[in-house]
Short mmCIF file of C-alpha atoms in Angstrom, two decimals:
data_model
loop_
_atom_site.label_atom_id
_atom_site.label_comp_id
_atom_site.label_asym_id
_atom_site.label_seq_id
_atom_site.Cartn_x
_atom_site.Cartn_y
_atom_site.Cartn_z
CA UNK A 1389 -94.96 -34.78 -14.82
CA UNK A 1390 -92.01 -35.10 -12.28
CA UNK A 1391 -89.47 -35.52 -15.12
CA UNK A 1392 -91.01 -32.79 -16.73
CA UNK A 1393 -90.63 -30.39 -14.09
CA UNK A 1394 -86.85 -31.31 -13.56
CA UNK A 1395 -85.83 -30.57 -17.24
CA UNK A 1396 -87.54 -26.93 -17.02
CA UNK A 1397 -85.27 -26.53 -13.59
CA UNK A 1398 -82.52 -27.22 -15.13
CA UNK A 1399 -82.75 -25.10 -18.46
CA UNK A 1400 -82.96 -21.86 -15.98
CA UNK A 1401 -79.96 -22.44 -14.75
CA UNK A 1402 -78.46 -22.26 -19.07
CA UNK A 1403 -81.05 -19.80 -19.48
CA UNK A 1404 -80.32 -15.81 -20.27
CA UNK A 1405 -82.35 -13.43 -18.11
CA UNK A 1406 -83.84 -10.77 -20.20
CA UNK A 1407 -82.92 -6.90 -18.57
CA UNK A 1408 -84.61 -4.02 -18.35
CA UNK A 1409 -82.97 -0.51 -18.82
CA UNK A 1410 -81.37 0.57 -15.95
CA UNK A 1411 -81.85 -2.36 -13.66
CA UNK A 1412 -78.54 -4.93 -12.97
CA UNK A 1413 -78.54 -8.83 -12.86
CA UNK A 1414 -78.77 -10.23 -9.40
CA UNK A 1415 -75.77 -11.42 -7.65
CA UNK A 1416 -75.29 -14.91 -6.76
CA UNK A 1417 -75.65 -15.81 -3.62
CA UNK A 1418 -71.69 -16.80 -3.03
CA UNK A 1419 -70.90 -13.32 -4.71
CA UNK A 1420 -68.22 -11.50 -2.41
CA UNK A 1421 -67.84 -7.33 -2.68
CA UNK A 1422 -63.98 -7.11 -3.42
CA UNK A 1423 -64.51 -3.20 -4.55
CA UNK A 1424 -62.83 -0.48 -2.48
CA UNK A 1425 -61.54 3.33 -2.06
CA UNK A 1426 -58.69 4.86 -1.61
CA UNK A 1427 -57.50 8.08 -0.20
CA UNK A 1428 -54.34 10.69 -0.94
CA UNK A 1429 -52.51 12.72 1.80
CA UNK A 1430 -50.55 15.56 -0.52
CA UNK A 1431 -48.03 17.89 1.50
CA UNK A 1432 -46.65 20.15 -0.51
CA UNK A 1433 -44.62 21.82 2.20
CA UNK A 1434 -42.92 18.17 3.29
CA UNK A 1435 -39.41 18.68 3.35
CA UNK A 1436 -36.10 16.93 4.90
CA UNK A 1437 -35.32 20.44 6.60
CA UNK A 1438 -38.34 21.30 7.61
CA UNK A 1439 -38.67 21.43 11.01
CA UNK A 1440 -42.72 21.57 11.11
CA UNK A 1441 -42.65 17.95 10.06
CA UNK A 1442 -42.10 16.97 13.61
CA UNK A 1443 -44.75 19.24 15.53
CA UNK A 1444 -42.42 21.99 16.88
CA UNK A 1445 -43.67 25.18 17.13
CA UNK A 1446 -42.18 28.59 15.66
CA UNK A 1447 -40.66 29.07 19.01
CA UNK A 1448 -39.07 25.83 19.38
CA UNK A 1449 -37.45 25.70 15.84
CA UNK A 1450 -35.87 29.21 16.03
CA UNK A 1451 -34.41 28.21 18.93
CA UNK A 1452 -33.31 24.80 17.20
CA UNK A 1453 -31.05 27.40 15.06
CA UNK A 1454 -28.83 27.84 17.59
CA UNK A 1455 -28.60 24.55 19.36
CA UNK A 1456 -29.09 21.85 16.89
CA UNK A 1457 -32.17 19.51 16.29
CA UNK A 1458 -33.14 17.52 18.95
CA UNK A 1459 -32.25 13.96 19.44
CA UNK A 1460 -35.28 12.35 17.90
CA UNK A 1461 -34.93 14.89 15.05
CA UNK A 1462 -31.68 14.23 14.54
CA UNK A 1463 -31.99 9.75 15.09
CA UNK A 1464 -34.42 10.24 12.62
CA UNK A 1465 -31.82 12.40 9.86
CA UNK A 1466 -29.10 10.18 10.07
CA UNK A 1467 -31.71 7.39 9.37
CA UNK A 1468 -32.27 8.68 6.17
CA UNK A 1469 -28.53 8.25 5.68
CA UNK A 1470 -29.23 4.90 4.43
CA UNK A 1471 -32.05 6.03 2.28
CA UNK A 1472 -32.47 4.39 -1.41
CA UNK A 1473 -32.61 7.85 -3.00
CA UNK A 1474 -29.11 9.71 -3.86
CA UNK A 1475 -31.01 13.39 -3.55
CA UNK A 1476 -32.37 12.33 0.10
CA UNK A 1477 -29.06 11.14 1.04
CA UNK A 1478 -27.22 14.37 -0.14
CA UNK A 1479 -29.99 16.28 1.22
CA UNK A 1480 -29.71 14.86 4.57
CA UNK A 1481 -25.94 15.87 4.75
CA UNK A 1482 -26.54 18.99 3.85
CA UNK A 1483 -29.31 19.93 6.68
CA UNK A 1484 -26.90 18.41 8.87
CA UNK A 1485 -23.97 20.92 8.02
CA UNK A 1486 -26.41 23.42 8.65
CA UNK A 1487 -28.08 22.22 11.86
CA UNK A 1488 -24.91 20.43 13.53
CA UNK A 1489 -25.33 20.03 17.14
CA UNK A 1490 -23.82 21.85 20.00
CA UNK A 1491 -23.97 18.70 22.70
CA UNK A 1492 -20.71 16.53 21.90
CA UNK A 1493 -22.34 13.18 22.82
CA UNK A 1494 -24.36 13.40 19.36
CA UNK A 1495 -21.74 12.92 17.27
CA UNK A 1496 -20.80 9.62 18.00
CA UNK A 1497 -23.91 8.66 16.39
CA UNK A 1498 -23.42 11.14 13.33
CA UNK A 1499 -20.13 9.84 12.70
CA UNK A 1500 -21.46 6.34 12.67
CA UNK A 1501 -24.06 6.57 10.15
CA UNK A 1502 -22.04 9.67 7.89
CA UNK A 1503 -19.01 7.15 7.62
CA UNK A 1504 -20.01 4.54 5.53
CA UNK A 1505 -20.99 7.06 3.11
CA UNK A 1506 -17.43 7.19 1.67
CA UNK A 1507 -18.23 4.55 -0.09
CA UNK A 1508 -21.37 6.09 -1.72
CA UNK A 1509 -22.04 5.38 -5.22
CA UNK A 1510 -23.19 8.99 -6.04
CA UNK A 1511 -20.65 11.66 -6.45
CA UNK A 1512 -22.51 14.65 -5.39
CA UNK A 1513 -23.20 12.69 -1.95
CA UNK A 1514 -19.67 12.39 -1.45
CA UNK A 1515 -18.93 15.80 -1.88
CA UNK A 1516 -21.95 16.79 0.35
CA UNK A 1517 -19.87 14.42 2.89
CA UNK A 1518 -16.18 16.53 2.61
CA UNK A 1519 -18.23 19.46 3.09
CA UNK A 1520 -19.63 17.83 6.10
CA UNK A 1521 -16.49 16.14 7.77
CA UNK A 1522 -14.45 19.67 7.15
CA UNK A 1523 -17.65 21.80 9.12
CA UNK A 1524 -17.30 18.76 11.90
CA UNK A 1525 -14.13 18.69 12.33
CA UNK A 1526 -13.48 22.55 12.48
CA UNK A 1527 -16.53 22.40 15.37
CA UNK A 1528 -15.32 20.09 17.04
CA UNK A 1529 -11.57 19.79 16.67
CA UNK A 1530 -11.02 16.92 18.95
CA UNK A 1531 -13.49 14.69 17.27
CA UNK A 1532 -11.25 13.40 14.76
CA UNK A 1533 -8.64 11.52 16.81
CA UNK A 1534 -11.88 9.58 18.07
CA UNK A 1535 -12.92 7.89 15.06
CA UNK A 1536 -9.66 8.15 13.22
CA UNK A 1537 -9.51 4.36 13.61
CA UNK A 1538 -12.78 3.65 11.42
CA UNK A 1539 -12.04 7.04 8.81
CA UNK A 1540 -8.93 5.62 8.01
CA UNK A 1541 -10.45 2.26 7.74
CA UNK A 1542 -13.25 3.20 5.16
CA UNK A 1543 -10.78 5.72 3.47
CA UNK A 1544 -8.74 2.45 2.72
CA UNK A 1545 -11.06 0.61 1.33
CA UNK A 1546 -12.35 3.56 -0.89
CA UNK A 1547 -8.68 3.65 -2.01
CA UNK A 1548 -8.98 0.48 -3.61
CA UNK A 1549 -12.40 0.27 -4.56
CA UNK A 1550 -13.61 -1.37 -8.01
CA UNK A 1551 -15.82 2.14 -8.81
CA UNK A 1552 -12.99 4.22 -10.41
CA UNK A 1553 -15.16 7.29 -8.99
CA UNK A 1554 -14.74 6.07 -5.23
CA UNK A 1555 -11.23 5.86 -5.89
CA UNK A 1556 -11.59 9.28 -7.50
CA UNK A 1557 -12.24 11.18 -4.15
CA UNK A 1558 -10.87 8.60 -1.52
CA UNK A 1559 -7.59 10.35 -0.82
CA UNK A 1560 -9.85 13.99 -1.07
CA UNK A 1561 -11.35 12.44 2.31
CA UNK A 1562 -7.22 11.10 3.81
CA UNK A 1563 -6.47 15.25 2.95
CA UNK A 1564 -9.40 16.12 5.36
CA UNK A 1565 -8.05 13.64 7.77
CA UNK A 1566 -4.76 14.76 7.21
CA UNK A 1567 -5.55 18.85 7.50
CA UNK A 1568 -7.44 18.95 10.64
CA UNK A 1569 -5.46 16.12 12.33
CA UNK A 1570 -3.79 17.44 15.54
CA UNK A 1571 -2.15 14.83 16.93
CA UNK A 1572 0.27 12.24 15.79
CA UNK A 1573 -2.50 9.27 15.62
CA UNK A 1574 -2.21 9.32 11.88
CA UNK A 1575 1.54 8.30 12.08
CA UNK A 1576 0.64 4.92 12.77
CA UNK A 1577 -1.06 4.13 9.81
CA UNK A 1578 1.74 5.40 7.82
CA UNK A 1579 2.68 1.70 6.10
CA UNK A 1580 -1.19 0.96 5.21
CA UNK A 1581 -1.88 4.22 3.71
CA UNK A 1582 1.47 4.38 1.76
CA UNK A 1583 0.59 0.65 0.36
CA UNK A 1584 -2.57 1.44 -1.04
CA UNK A 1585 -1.38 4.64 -2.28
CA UNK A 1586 0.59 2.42 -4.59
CA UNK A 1587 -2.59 -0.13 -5.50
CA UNK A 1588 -4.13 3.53 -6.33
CA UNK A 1589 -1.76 4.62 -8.73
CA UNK A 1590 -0.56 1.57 -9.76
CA UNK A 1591 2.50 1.24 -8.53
CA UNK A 1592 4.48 -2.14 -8.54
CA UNK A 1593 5.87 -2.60 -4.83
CA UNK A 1594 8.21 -5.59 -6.29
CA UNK A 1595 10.37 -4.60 -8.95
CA UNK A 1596 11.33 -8.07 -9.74
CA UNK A 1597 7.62 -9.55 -9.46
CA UNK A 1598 6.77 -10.09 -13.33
CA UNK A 1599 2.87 -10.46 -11.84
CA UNK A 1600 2.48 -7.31 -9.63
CA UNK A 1601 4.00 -5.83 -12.66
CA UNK A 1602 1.49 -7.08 -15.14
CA UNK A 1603 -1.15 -5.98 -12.85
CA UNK A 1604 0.26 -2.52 -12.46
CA UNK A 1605 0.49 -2.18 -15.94
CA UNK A 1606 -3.31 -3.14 -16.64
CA UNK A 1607 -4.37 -0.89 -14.01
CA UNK A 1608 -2.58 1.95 -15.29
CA UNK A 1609 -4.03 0.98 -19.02
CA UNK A 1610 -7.94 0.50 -16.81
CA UNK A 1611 -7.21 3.76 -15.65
CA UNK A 1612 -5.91 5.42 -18.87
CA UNK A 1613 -9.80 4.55 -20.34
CA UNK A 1614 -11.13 6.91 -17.92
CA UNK A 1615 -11.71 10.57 -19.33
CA UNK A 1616 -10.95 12.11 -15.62
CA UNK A 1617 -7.88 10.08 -15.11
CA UNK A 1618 -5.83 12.83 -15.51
CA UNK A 1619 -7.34 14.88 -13.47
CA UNK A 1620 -7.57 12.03 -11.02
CA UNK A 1621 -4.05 11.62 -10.68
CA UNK A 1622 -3.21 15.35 -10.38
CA UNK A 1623 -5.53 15.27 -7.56
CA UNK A 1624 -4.14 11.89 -6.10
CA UNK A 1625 -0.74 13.55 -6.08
CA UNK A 1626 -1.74 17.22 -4.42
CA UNK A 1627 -2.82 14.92 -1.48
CA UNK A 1628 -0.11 12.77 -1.36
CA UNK A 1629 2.41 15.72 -1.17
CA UNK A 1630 0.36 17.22 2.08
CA UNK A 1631 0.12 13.55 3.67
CA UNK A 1632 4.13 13.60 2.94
CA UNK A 1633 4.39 16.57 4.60
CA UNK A 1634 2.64 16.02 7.51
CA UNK A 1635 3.89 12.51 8.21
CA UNK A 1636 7.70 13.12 6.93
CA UNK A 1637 8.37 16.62 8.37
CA UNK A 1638 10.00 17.91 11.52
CA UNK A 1639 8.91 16.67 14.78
CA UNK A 1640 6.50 18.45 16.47
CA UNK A 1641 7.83 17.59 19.65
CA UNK A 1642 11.15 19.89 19.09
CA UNK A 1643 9.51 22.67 19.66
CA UNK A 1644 7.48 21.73 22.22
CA UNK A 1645 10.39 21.38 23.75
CA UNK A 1646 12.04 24.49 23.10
CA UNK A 1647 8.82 26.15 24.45
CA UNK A 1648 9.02 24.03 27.71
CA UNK A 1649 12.65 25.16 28.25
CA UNK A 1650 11.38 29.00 27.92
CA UNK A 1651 8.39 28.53 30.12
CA UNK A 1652 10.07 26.19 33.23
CA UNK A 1653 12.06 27.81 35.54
CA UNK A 1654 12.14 25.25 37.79
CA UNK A 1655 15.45 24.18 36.46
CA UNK A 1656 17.19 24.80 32.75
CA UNK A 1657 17.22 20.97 32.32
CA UNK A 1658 14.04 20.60 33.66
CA UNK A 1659 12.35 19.48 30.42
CA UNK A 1660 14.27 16.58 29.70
CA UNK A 1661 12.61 14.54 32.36
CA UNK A 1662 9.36 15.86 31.83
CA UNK A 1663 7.13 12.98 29.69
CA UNK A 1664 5.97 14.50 25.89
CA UNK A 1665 2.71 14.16 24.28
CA UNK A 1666 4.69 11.75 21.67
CA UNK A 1667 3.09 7.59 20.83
CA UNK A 1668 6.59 6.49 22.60
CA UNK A 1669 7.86 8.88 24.78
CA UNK A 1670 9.99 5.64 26.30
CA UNK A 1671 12.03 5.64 23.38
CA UNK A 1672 15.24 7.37 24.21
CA UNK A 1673 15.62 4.91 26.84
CA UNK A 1674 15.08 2.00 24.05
CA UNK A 1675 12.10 0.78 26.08
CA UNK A 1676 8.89 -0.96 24.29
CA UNK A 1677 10.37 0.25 20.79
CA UNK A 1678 11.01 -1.95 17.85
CA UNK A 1679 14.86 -2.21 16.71
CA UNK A 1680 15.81 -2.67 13.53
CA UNK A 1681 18.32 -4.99 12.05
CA UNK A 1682 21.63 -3.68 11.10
CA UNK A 1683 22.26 -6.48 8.30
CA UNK A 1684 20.46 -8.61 6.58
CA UNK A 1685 17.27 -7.31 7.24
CA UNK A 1686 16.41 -5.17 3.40
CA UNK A 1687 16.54 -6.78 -0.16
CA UNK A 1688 19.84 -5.71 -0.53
CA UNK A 1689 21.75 -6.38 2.51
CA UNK A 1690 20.65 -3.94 4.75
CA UNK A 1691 17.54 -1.72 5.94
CA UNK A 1692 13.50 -2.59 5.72
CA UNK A 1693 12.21 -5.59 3.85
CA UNK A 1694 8.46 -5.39 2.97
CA UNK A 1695 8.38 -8.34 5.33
CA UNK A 1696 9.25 -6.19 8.32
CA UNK A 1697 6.33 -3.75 7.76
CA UNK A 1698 3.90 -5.60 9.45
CA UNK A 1699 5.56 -5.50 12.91
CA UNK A 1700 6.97 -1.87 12.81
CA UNK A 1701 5.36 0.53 14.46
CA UNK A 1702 5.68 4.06 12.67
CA UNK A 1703 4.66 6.48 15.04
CA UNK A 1704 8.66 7.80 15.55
CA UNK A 1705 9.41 9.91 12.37
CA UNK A 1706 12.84 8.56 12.22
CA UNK A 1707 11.11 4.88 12.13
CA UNK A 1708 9.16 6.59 9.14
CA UNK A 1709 12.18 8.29 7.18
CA UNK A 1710 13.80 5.48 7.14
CA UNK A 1711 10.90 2.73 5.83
CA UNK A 1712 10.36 5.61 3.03
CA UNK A 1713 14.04 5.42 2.09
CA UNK A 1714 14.66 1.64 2.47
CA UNK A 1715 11.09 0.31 0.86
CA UNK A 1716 9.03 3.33 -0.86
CA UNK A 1717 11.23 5.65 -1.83
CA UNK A 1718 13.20 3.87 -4.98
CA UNK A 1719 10.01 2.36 -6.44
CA UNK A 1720 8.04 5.82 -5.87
CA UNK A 1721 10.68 8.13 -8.03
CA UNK A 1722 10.69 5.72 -10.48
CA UNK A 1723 6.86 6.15 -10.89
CA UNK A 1724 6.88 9.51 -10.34
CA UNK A 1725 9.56 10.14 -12.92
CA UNK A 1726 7.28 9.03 -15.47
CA UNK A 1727 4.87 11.56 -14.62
CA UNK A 1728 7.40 14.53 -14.78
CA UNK A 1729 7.83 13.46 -18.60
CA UNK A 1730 4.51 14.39 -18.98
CA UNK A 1731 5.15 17.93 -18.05
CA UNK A 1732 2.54 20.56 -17.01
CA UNK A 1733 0.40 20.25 -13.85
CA UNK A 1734 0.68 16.48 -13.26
CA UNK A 1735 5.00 16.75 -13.88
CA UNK A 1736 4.77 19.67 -11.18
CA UNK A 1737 2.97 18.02 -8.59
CA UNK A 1738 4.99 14.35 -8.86
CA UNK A 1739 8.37 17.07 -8.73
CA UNK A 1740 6.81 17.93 -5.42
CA UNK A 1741 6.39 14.94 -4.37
CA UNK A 1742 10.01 14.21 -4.97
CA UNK A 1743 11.46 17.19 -3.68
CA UNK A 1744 9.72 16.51 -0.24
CA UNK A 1745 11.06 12.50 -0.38
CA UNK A 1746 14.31 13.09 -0.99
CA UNK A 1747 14.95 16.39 1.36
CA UNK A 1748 13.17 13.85 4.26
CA UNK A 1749 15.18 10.73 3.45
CA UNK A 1750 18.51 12.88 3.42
CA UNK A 1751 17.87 14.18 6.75
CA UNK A 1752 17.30 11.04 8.31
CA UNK A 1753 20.62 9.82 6.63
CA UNK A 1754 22.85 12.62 8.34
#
């Protein structure tokens, strides 16, 4: 009977329990309720320049109008400068331009996190960017000599960038630099920028360099593939004749001078002892100035050797003239030349660029 019992016990377990309508089988006793329910929060209104987002009230954003967002409104925009989406990014710009703060110790921060976005990927973001740097800089016009340093440095790199559309705009951003500039901190980076000027275009700095030559040429043919390059280069060269102009031209410092002899009457000679707002105003008196080498120094005898570059300073525009006639000058007509050939817009603006070379270098020769 005991056996008999067992076998019916254990057929249950195999055995299929008949239903009725509208009842459900009952759960095992290890069963565990994994079900659950979710909820949506839709906010139509959200938006980057919305100022509701953060709990102000009416009174409090109308009056962020005129004085900027506050500092956790604005901590949290430039956060969203790092932000996966191009359209954020280039949205966050913009409400920036529009909302740019009156307190000068917020743009330290701004210019930190609106920098690296030279480098951007997207195109449109960049451009949101000029628009940005240009409504900074005219705000705040002393705010450029400040983070010159680090512009310049990302400007650089942009310059020589693998994305041909990064190299596109990079000099757009050295002509922003190079319009609103007001002092003569730019000078110094004279060598650097001229360099990769030439890796943009190019440009061969070794004539004799069957490598750098090669390279040049399969940049230029790189290049050449790209539908824009034209357009590129025409751009490339509009900036390059304003950077020539503003680092090759007449010293500013003349006519400061002139003005300080009309406006001290202290004595007529009075000026000439007085120290001017130049990098090295020691350098009349040869003092903490590099000297150049009358022989020997250039590739053919005399003058700059690309070797010497990296321990000249540049901020004197004589020092400049003459590293543009002794190392840039001869391998930049020749380039140059090849683009007047081509004629129309591109042939005007390398003519330009010539023009403004060769006037500078003669002056410093006389």
């Amino acid at each position: 009977m005991a056996s008999k019992r067992k076998r019916k016990e254990k057929q249950k377990d195999f055995a299929k329990a008949k239903l009725k309508v509208g009842k459900t089988a009952q759960k095992p006793d290890n069963y565990t309720d994994t079900s659950f329910k979710s909820k949506t929060i839709s906010l139509p209104n959200q938006s980057i320049a919305s100022s509701s987002n953060y709990g102000a009230s009416s009174g409090a954003s109308r009056s962020s109008l005129s004085t900027g967002p506050s500092l956790a409104v604005l901590t949290h925009q430039l956060s969203l400068t790092k932000h996966h989406s191009s359209n954020t990014r280039k949205e966050v710009l913009n409400y920036l331009q529009t909302q740019l703060p009156e307190n000068p110790s917020y743009y330290k921060n701004i210019m930190t996190s609106i920098l690296p976005l030279i480098l951007d990927e997207d195109k449109e973001v960049r451009k949101a960017l000029m628009s940005l740097l240009s409504a900074i800089f005219a705000k705040q016009p002393g705010l450029i000599d400040l983070h010159l340093r680090s512009t310049i440095l990302f400007i650089l790199s942009a310059m020589s960038h693998i994305i041909p559309n990064i190299r596109t705009t990079s000099t757009h951003f050295l002509r922003i630099i190079v319009e609103n500039s007001h002092g003569n901190l730019i000078n110094s980076y004279f060598v650097k920028i001229m360099r990769n000027w030439f890796v943009l275009m190019g440009w061969s700095l070794n004539e004799q360099d069957s490598k750098q030559l090669s390279m040049a040429v399969t940049t230029l043919s790189i290049t050449a593939m790209n539908a824009n390059s034209k357009q590129a280069r025409i751009g490339h060269l509009q900036n390059l004749n304003k950077f020539l102009l503003k680092t090759l031209q007449h010293d500013q410092d003349k006519d400061k001078n002139k003005d300080m002899k009309l406006n001290i009457t202290i004595h007529p000679q009075s000026y000439k002892y007085l120290l001017t707002d130049t990098v090295q105003p020691y350098q009349p008196l040869k003092l903490f100035v590099k000297e150049f080498k009358s022989e020997g120094s250039g590739s053919n005898g005399s003058g700059i050797s690309m070797l010497d570059l990296n321990s000249i300073s540049t901020e004197d525009l004589d020092t400049r003239k003459k590293i543009m006639n002794d190392v840039f000058k001869p391998l930049m007509i020749k380039n140059l030349n090849t683009f007047v050939k081509e004629g129309g817009e591109i042939g005007r603006e390398a003519n330009n660029c010539i023009s403004i070379v060769t006037q500078a270098c003669t002056s410093s020769s006389e």
